[in-house]
Coordinates of C-alpha atoms (C1' of nucleotides) in Angstrom, one line a residue:
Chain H
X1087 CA -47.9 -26.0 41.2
X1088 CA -49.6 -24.7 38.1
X1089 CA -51.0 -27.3 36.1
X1090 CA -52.3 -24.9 32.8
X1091 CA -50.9 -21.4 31.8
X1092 CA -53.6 -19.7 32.9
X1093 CA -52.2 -19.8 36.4
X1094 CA -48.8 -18.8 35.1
X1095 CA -47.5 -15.5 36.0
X1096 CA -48.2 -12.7 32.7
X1097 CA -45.5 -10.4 32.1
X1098 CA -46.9 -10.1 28.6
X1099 CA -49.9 -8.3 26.8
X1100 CA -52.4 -11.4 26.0
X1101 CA -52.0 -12.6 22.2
X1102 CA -55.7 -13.2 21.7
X1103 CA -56.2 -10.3 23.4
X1104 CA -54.3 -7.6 21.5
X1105 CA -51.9 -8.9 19.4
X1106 CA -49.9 -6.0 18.5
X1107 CA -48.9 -5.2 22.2
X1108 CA -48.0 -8.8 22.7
X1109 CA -45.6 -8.6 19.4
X1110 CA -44.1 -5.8 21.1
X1111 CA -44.0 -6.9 24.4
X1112 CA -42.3 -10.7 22.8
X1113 CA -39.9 -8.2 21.0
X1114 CA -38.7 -5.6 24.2
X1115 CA -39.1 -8.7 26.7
X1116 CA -37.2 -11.4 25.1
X1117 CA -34.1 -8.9 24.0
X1118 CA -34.5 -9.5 20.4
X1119 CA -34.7 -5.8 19.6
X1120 CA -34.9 -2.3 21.2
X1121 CA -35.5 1.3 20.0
X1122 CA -32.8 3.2 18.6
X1123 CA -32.4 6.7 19.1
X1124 CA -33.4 7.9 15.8
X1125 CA -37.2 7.4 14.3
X1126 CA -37.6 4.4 13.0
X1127 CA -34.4 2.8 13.4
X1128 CA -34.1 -0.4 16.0
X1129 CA -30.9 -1.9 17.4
X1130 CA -30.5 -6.0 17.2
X1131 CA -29.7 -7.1 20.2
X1132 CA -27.4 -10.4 20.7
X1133 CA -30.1 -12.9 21.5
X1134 CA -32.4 -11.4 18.4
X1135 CA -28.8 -11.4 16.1
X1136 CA -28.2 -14.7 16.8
X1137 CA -31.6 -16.0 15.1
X1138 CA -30.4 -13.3 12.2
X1139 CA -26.5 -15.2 12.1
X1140 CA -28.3 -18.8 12.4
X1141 CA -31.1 -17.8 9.3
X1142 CA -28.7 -16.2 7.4
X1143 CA -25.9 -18.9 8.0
X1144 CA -28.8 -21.5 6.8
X1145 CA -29.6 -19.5 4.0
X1146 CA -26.3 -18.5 3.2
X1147 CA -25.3 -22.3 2.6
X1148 CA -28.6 -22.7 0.0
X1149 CA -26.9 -19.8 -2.0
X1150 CA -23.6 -21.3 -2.3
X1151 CA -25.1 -24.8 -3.1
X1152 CA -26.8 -23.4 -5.9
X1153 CA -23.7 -21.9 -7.5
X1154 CA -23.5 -18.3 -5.6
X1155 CA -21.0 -16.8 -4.9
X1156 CA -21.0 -12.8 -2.5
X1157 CA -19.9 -9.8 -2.7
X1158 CA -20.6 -6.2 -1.3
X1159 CA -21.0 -3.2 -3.1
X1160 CA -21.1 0.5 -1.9
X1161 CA -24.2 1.6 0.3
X1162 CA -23.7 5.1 -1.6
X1163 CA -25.6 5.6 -4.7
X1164 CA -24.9 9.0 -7.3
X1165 CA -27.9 10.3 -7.1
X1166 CA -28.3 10.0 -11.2
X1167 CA -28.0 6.1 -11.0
X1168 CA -31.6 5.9 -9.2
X1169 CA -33.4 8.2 -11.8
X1170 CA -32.0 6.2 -14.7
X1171 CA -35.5 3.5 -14.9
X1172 CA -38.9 5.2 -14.6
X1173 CA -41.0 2.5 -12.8
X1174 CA -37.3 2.3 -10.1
X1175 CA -37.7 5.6 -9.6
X1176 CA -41.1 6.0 -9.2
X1177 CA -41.1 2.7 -6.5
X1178 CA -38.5 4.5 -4.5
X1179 CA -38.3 8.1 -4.8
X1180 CA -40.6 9.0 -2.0
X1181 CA -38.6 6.4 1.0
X1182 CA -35.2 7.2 -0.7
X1183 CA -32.2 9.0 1.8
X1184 CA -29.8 11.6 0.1
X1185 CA -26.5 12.0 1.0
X1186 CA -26.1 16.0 0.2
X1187 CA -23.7 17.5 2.6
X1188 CA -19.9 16.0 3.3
X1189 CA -17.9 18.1 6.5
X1190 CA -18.9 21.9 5.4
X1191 CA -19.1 21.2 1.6
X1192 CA -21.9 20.2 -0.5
X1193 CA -21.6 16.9 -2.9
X1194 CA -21.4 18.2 -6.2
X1195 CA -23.5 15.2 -6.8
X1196 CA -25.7 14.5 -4.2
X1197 CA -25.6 10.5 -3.0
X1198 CA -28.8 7.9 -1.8
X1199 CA -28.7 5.8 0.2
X1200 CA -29.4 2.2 -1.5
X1201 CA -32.7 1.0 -0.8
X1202 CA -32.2 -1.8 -2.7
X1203 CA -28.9 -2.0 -5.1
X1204 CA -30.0 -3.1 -8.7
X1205 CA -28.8 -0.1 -10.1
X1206 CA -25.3 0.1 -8.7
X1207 CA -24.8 -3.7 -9.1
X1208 CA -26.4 -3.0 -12.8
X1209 CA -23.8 -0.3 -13.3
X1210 CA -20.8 -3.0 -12.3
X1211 CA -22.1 -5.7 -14.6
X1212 CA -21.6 -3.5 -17.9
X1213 CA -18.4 -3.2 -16.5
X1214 CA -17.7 -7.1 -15.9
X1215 CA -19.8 -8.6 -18.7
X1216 CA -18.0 -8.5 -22.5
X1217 CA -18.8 -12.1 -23.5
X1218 CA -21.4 -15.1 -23.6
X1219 CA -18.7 -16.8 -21.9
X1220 CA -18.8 -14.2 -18.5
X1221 CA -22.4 -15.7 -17.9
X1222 CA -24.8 -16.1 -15.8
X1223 CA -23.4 -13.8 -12.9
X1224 CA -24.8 -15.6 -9.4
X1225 CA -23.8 -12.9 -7.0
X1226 CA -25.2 -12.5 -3.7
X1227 CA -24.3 -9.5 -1.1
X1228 CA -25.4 -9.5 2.4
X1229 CA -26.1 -5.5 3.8
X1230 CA -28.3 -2.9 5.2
X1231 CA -30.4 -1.3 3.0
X1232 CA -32.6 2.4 4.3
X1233 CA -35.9 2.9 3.1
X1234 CA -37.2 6.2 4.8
X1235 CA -41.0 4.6 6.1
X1236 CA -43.6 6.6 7.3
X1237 CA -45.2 4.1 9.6
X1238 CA -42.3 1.7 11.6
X1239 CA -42.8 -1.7 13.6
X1240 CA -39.5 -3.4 14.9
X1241 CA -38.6 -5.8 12.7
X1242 CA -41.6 -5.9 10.1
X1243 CA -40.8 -2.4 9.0
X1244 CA -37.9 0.0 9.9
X1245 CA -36.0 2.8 8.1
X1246 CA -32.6 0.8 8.1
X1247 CA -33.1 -3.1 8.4
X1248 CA -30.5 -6.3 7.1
X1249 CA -31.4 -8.5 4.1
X1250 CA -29.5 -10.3 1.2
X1251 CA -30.2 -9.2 -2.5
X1252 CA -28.6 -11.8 -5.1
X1253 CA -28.3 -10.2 -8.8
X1254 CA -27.9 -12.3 -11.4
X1255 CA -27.3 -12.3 -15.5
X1256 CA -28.2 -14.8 -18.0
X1257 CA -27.5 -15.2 -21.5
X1258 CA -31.3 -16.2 -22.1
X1259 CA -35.0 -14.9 -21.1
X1260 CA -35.7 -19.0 -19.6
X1261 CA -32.2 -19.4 -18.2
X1262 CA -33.7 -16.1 -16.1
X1263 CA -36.9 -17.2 -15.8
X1264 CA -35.5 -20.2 -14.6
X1265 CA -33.4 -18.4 -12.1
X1266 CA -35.8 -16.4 -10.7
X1267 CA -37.8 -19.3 -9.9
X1268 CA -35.3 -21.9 -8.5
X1269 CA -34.7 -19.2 -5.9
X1270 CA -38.3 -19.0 -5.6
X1271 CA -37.9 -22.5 -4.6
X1272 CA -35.0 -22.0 -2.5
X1273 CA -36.6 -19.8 -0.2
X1274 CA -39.8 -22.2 0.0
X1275 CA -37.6 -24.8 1.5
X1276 CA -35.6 -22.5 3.7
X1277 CA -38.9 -21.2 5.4
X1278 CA -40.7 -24.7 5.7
X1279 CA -37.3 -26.4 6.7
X1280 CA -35.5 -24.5 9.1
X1281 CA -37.5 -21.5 10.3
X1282 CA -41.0 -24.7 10.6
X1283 CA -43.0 -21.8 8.4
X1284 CA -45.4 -22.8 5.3
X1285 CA -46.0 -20.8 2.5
X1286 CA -47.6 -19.7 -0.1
X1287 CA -45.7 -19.2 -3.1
X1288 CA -46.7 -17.3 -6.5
X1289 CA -46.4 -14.2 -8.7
X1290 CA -47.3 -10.8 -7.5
X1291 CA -50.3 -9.0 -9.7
X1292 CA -48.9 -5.7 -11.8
X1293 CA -50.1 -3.8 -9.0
X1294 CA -48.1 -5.4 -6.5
X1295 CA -44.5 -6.6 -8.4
X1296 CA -41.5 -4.8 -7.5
X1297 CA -40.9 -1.6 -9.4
X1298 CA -38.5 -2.3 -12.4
X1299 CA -39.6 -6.1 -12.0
X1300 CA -41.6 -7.7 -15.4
X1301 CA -42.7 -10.5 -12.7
X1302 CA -41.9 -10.6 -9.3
X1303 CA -42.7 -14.2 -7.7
X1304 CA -42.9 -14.5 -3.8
X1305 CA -43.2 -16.5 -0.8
X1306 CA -46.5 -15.4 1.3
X1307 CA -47.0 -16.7 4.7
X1308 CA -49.9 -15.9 7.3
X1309 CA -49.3 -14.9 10.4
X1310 CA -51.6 -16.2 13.7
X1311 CA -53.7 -12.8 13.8
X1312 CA -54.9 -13.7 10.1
X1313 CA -52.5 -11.2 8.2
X1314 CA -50.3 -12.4 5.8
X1315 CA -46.7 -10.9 5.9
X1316 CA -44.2 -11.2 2.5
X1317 CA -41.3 -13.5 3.8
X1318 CA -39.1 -13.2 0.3
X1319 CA -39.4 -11.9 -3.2
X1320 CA -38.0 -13.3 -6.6
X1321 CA -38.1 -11.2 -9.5
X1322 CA -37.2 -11.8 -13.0
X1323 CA -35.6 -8.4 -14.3
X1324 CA -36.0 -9.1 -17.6
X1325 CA -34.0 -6.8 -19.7
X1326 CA -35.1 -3.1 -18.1
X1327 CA -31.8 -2.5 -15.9
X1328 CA -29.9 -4.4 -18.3
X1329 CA -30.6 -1.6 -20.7
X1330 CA -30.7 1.2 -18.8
X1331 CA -26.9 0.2 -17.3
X1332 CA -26.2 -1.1 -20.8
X1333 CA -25.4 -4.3 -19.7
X1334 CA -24.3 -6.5 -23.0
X1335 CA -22.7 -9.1 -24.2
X1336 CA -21.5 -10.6 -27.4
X1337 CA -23.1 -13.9 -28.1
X1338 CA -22.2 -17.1 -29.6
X1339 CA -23.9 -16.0 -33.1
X1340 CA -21.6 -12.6 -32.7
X1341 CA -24.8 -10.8 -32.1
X1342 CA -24.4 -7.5 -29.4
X1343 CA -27.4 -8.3 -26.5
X1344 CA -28.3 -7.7 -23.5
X1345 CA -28.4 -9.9 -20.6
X1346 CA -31.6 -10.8 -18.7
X1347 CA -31.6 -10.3 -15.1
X1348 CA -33.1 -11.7 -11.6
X1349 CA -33.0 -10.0 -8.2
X1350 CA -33.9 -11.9 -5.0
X1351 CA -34.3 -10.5 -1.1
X1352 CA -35.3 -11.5 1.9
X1353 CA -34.6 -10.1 5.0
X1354 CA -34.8 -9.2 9.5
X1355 CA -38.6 -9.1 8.5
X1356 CA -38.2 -12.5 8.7
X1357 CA -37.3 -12.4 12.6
X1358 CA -40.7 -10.7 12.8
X1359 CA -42.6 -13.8 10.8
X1360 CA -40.7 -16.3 13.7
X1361 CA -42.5 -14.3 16.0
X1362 CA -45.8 -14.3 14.6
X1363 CA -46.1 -17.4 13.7
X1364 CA -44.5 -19.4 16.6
X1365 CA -45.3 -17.2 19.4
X1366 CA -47.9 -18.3 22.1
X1367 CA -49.6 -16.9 25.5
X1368 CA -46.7 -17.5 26.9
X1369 CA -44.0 -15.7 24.2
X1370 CA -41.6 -16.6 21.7
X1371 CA -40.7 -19.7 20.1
X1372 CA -37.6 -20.0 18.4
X1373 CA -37.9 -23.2 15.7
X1374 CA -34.6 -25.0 17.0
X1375 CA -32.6 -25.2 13.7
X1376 CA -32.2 -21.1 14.0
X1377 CA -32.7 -20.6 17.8
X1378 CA -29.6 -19.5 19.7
X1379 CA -30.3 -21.5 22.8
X1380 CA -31.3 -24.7 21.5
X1381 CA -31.1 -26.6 24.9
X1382 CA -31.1 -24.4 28.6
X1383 CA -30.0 -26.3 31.3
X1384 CA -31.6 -25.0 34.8
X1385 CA -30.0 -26.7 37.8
X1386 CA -32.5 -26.6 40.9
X1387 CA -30.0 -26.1 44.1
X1388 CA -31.2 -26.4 47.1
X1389 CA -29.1 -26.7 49.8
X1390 CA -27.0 -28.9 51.1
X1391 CA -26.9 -30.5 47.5
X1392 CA -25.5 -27.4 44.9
X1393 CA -22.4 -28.5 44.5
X1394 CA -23.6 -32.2 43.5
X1395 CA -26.4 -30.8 41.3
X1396 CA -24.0 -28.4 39.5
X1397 CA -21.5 -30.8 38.7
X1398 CA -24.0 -33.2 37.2
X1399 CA -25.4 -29.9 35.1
X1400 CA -21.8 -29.0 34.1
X1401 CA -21.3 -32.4 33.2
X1402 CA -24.9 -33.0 31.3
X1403 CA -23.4 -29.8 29.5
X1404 CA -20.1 -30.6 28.2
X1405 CA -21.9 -33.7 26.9
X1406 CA -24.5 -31.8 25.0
X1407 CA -22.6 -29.0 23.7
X1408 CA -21.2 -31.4 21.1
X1409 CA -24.6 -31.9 19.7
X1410 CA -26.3 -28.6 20.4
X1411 CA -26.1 -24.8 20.8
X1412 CA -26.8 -25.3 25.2
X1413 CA -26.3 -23.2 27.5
X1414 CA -26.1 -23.5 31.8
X1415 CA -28.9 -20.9 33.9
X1416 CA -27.0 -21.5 37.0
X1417 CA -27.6 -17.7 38.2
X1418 CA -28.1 -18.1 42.2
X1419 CA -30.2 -14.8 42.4
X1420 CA -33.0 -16.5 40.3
X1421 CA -35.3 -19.4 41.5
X1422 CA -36.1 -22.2 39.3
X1423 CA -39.4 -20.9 38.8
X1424 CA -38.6 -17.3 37.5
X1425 CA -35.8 -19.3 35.1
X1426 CA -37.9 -21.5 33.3
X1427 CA -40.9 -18.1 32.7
X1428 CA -38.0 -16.4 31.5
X1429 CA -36.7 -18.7 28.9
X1430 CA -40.1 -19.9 27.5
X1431 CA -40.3 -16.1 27.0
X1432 CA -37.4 -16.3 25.2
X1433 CA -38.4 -19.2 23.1
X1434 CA -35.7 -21.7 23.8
X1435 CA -36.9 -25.1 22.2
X1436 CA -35.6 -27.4 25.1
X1437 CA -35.1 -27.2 28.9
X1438 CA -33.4 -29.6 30.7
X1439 CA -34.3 -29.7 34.5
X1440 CA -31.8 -31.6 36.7
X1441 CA -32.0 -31.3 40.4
X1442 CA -31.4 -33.5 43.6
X1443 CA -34.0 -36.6 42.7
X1444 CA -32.9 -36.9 39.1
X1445 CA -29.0 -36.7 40.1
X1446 CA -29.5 -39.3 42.4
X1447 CA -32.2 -41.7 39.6
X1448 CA -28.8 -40.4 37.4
X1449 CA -31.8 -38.9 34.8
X1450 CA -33.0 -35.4 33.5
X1451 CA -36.1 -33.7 33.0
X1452 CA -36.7 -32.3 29.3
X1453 CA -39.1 -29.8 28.6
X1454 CA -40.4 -28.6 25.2
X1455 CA -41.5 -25.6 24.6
X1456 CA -43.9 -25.7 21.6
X1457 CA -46.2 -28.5 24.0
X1458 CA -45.2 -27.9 27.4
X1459 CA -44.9 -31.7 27.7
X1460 CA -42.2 -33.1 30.0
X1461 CA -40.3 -36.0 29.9
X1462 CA -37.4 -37.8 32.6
X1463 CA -35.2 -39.3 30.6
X1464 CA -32.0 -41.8 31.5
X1465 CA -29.0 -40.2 31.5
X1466 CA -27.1 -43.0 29.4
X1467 CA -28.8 -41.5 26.0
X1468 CA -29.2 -38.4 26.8
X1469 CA -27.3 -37.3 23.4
X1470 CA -29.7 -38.7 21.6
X1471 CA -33.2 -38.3 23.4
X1472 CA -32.2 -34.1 23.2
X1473 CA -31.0 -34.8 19.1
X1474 CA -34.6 -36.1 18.0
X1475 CA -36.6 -33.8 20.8
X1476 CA -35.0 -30.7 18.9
X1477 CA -36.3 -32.5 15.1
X1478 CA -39.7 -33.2 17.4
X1479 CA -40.1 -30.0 18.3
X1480 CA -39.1 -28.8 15.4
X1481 CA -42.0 -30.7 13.2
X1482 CA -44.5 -29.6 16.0
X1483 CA -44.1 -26.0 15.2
X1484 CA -44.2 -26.6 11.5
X1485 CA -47.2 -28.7 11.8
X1486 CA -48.9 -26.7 14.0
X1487 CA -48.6 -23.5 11.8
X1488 CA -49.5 -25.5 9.1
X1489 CA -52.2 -26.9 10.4
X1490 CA -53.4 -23.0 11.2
X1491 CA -52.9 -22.2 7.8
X1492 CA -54.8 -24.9 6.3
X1493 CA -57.9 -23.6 8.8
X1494 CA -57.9 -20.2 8.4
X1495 CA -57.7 -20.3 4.1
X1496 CA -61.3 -19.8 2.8
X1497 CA -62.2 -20.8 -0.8
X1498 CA -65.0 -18.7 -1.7
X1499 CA -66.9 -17.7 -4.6
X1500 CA -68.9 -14.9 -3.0
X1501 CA -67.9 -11.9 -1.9
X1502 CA -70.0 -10.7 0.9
X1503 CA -68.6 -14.2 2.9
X1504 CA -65.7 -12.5 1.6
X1505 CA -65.9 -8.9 3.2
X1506 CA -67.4 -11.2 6.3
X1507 CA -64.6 -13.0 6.5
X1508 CA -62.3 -10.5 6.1
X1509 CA -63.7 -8.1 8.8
X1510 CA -64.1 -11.0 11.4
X1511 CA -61.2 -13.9 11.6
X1512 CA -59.6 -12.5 8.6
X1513 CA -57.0 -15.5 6.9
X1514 CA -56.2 -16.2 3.7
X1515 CA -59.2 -16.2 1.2
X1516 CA -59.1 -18.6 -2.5
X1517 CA -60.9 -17.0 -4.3
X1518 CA -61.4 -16.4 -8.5
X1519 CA -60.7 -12.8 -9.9
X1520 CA -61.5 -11.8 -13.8
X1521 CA -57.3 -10.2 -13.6
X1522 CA -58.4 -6.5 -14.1
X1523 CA -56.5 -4.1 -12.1
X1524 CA -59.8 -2.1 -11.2
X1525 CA -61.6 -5.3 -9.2
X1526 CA -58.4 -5.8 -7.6
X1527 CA -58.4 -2.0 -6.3
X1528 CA -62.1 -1.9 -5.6
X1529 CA -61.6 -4.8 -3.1
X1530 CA -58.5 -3.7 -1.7
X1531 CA -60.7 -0.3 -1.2
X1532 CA -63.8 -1.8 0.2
X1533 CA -61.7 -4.7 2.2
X1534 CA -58.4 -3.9 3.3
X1535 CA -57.2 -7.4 1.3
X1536 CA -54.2 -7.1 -1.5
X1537 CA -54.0 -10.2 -4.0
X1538 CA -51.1 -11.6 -2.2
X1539 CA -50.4 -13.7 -5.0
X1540 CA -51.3 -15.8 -8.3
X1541 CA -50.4 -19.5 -7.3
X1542 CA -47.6 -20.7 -9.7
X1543 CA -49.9 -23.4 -11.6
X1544 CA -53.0 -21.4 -12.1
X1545 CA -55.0 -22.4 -14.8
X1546 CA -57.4 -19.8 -16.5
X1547 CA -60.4 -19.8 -14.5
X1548 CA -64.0 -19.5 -16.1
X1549 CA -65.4 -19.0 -12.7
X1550 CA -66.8 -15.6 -12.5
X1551 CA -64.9 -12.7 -10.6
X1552 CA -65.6 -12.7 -7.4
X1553 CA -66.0 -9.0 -7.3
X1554 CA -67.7 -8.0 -10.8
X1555 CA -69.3 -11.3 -11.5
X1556 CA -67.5 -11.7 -15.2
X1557 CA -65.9 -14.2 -16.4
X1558 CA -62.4 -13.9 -18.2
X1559 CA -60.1 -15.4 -19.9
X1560 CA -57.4 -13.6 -18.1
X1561 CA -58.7 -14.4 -14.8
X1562 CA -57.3 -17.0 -12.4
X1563 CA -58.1 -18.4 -8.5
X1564 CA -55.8 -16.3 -6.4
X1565 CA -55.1 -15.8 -2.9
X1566 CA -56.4 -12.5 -1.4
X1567 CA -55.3 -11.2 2.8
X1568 CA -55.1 -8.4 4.6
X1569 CA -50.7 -7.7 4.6
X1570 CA -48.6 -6.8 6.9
Chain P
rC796 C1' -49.0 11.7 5.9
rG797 C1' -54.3 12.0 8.2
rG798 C1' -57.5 10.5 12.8
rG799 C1' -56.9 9.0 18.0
rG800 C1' -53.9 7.9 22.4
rC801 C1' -49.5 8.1 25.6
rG802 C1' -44.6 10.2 27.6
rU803 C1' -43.6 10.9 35.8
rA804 C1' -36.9 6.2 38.9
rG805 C1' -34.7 0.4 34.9
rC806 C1' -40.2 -1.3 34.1
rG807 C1' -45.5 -0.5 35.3
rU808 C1' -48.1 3.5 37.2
rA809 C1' -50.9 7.5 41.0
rG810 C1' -51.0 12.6 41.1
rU811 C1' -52.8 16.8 36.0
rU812 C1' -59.7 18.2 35.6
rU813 C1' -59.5 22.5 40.3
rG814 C1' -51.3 25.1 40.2
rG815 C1' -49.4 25.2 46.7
rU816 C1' -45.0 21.1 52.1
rU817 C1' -39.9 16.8 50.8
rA818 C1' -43.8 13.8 43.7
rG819 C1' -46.6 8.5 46.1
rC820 C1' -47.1 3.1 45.1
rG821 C1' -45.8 -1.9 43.0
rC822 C1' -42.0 -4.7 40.5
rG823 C1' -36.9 -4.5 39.7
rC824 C1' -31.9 -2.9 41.9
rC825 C1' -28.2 -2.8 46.5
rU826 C1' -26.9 -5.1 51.7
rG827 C1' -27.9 -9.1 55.2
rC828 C1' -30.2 -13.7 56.7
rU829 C1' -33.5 -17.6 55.4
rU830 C1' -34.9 -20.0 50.7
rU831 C1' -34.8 -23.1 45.6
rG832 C1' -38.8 -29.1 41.1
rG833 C1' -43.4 -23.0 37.8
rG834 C1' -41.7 -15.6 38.5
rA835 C1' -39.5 -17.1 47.3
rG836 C1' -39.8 -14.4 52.4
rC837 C1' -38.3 -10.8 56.1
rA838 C1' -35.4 -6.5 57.5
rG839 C1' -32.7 -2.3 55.9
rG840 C1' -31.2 0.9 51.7
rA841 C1' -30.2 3.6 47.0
rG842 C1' -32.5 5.6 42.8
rG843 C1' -36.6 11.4 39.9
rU844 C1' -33.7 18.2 35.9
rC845 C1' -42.0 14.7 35.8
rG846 C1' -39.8 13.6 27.1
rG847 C1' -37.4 18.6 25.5
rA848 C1' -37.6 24.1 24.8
rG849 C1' -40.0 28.6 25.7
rG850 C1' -43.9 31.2 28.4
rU851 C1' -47.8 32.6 32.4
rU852 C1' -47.3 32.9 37.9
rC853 C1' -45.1 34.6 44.4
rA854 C1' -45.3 29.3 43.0
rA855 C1' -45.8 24.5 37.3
rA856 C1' -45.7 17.2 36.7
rU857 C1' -50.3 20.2 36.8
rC858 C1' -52.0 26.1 32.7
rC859 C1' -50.4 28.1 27.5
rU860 C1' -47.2 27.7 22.8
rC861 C1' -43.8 25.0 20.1
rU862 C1' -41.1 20.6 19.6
rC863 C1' -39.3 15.3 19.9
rG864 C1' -40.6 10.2 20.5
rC865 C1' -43.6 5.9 20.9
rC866 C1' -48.4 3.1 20.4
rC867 C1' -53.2 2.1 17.8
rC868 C1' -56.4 2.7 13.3
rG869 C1' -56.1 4.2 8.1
rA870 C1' -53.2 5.6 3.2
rC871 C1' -47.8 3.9 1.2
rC872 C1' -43.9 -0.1 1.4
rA873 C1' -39.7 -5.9 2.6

RNA sequence: CGGGGCGUAGCGUAGUUUGGUUAGCGCGCCUGCUUUGGGAGCAGGAGGUCGGAGGUUCAAAUCCUCUCGCCCCGACCA
């Protein structure tokens, strides 16, 4: 028997190795994903859908409990609608798909397809919105959305990929601001709660914010091979769509206005983030609150005693499947052995062994996934010892990824331990920068590293920039990393 | 979009430099028997337009041209 990993059979590229090969392996191996036949496009496959209908039914709950309500709109856009605000277009033009051609006719105006739907959604809202009265507007749609990329990775960047993208109106600049930010919030919670992964959280600089944004605020997280990877953005429109769609109201003082505006999105990306966060030697791990397996059950059979062993698993299921998302591995073509490889692979948080010796001590062997550790318990609370294992291992991953993140964040104030850093174990680096636009492009030149983002209670800084030396009263500590 | 690499059975690959029988091997798959607490064993069997299209040649996986896709490193983005 093997009593570490390394004596486990690999099926997959080593992580420390070369992590990108590993991501893919995790990815093609564990059916989360495969390639589609066009460039760039990937098909979902069930078991990587179901973490997508878990997150998003997770997520989809935070939205309504803070007053949101979805809709769809069209994934056609007239052509016109997208060249309508400068900085949109500018953002968008060069991954923007046109529609030009229907049957054997040409669109008399050509179509795109959205990349992101502010200005369609903007378009409705002048529509909708007469009075003080018809605000805010809290809608949400879940959709696909194609951005044409040069350079694809399943899940972390492809040409068509799933997200959510609430739009919102306010009668006020704060009641925006305020928006913008408690959505900030709700997506801090929804990553550290149910998919066990800290983050960052702050505003982008100008040179990263969305384009039409005035701020876009965000939710950074770092993956294990030291990159950081943008989990979800918040931006506060302001009133730039808003007056490009003509988007008004009358308000209480009988003045004409416009309304202010907020955007939010996250999206499959996120699937990608699970994986490089969670993931170990031995493959995924799927935080229980969004894996689709939360509890396998693999019965070991071995003659003359299957039918004894199966009943007990059937019945150890029926019990379990009122508290958990369980499943029964009782495939004869597969030994124990190649079972329990397979499903770590897979990432399911818990599996229950139950076999000849524990049917007749009438206990169960559990097995969690982000440890390894395994524990026989009786079969009398069985309910309850799988209930807490799945908030155990739940915690673990958190803790563990928080505990990486905590090690691999640098505060420095010098920047050749900066470029060291950032060309050996890489991370997330604290460092103080004077707020001009030309240190931030000189380092991302010389380094690779972006500002990922301004923490949201930043104080002026009169520490001196870590790249030109000068102080400023515009500058702040911010968190620099190499992104995905 | 630049630089590099790779496409041979479901997966991983040998063969390509130097063209020459029926394209070889491992895993997986099918059948049977024995197995089962960390990827079981034996025996038999099926599976290939060598990414695609042109070309050179008596003869092409192998040489030439074009093309498609994927991976890695950069530039651009969720």
């Amino acid at each position: 028997m093997a009593e570490n990993s390394q004596e486990f059979v690999q099926h997959i590229a080593s992580k420390s190795e070369n992590f990108s090969q590993w991501y893919l392996d995790v990815v093609l191996r564990a059916e989360l994903a495969d390639y589609a036949p066009v460039r760039g496009c990937m098909v979902i496959r069930p078991y990587g859908y179901g973490i997508w209908e878990n997150l998003k039914g997770l997520l989809d709950k935070r939205f309504k409990a803070t007053g949101h309500k979805n809709a769809y709109f069209p994934l056609f856009i007239p052509g016109s609608f997208l060249e309508k605000e400068a900085e949109h277009v500018e953002g968008f033009a060069p991954e923007v798909a046109w529609v030009t051609r229907a049957g054997n006719e040409d669109l008399a105006e050509p179509l795109v397809v959205r990349p992101t739907s502010e200005t369609i959604i903007g378009h409705m809202y002048a529509k909708w919105i007469k009075s003080w009265r018809d605000l805010p507007v809290l809608i949400n749609q879940w959709a696909n959305v194609v951005r044409w990329e040069k350079t694809t990775r399943l899940f972390l960047r492809t040409s068509e990929f799933l997200w959510q993208e609430g739009h919102t109106c306010h009668r006020t600049k704060e009641e925006a601001e305020e928006e913008a930010l408690k959505m900030l919030e709700v997506y801090r919670r929804f990553l550290t709660e149910d998919l066990a992964i800290p983050v960052l959280t702050g505003k982008k600089t100008e040179r990263e914010k969305f384009a039409g944004a005035v701020t876009t605020y965000c939710v950074e997280a770092l993956m294990t091979d030291g990159r950081a990877l943008q989990a979800g953005t918040s931006h506060d429109l302001g009133q730039n769509f808003a007056k490009v769609f003509d988007i008004t109201f009358l308000d209480k003082d009988n003045q004409l206005k416009y309304v202010w505006q907020t955007s939010w999105g996250v999206s499959t990306r996120l699937i990608g983030g699970i994986i490089m966060v969670h993931g170990d030697e031995r493959g995924l791990a799927v935080p229980p609150r969004v894996a689709p397996t939360q509890v396998i059950i693999v019965p070991i059979m071995p003659p003359p005693h299957e039918e004894t062993v199966l009943a007990a698993a059937r019945d150890v299921f029926e019990r379990l499947d009122k508290v958990s998302r369980v499943e029964i591995d009782a495939r004869e073509e597969f030994s124990p052995g190649w079972k329990f490889n397979e499903w770590e692979l897979k990432g399911v948080p818990i599996r229950l062994e139950i076999g000849p010796r524990d049917v007749k001590a009438g206990k169960v062997v559990l097995v969690r996934r982000d440890t390894g550790e395994k524990i026989s318990v009786p079969m009398d609370n069985l309910e309850s010892a799988v209930t807490d294992l799945l908030n155990s291992v739940q915690e673990g991953l958190y803790a563990r990824a928080k505990q990486f993140m905590d090690e691999n964040t640098h505060t420095l104030v010098d920047y050749e331990e900066f470029k060291a850093v950032m060309e050996n174990k890489r991370g997330l680096i604290y460092a103080p920068w004077c707020g001009s636009d030309e240190c931030e492009a000189a380092i991302k030149e010389e380094t690779a590293a972006t500002i990922r983002c301004i923490p949201l209670d930043a104080k002026p800084s009169d520490e001196k920039c870590i790249y030109c030396g000068k102080s400023s009263t515009s500058g702040y500590w911010v968190y620099f990393a190499k992104a995905y």
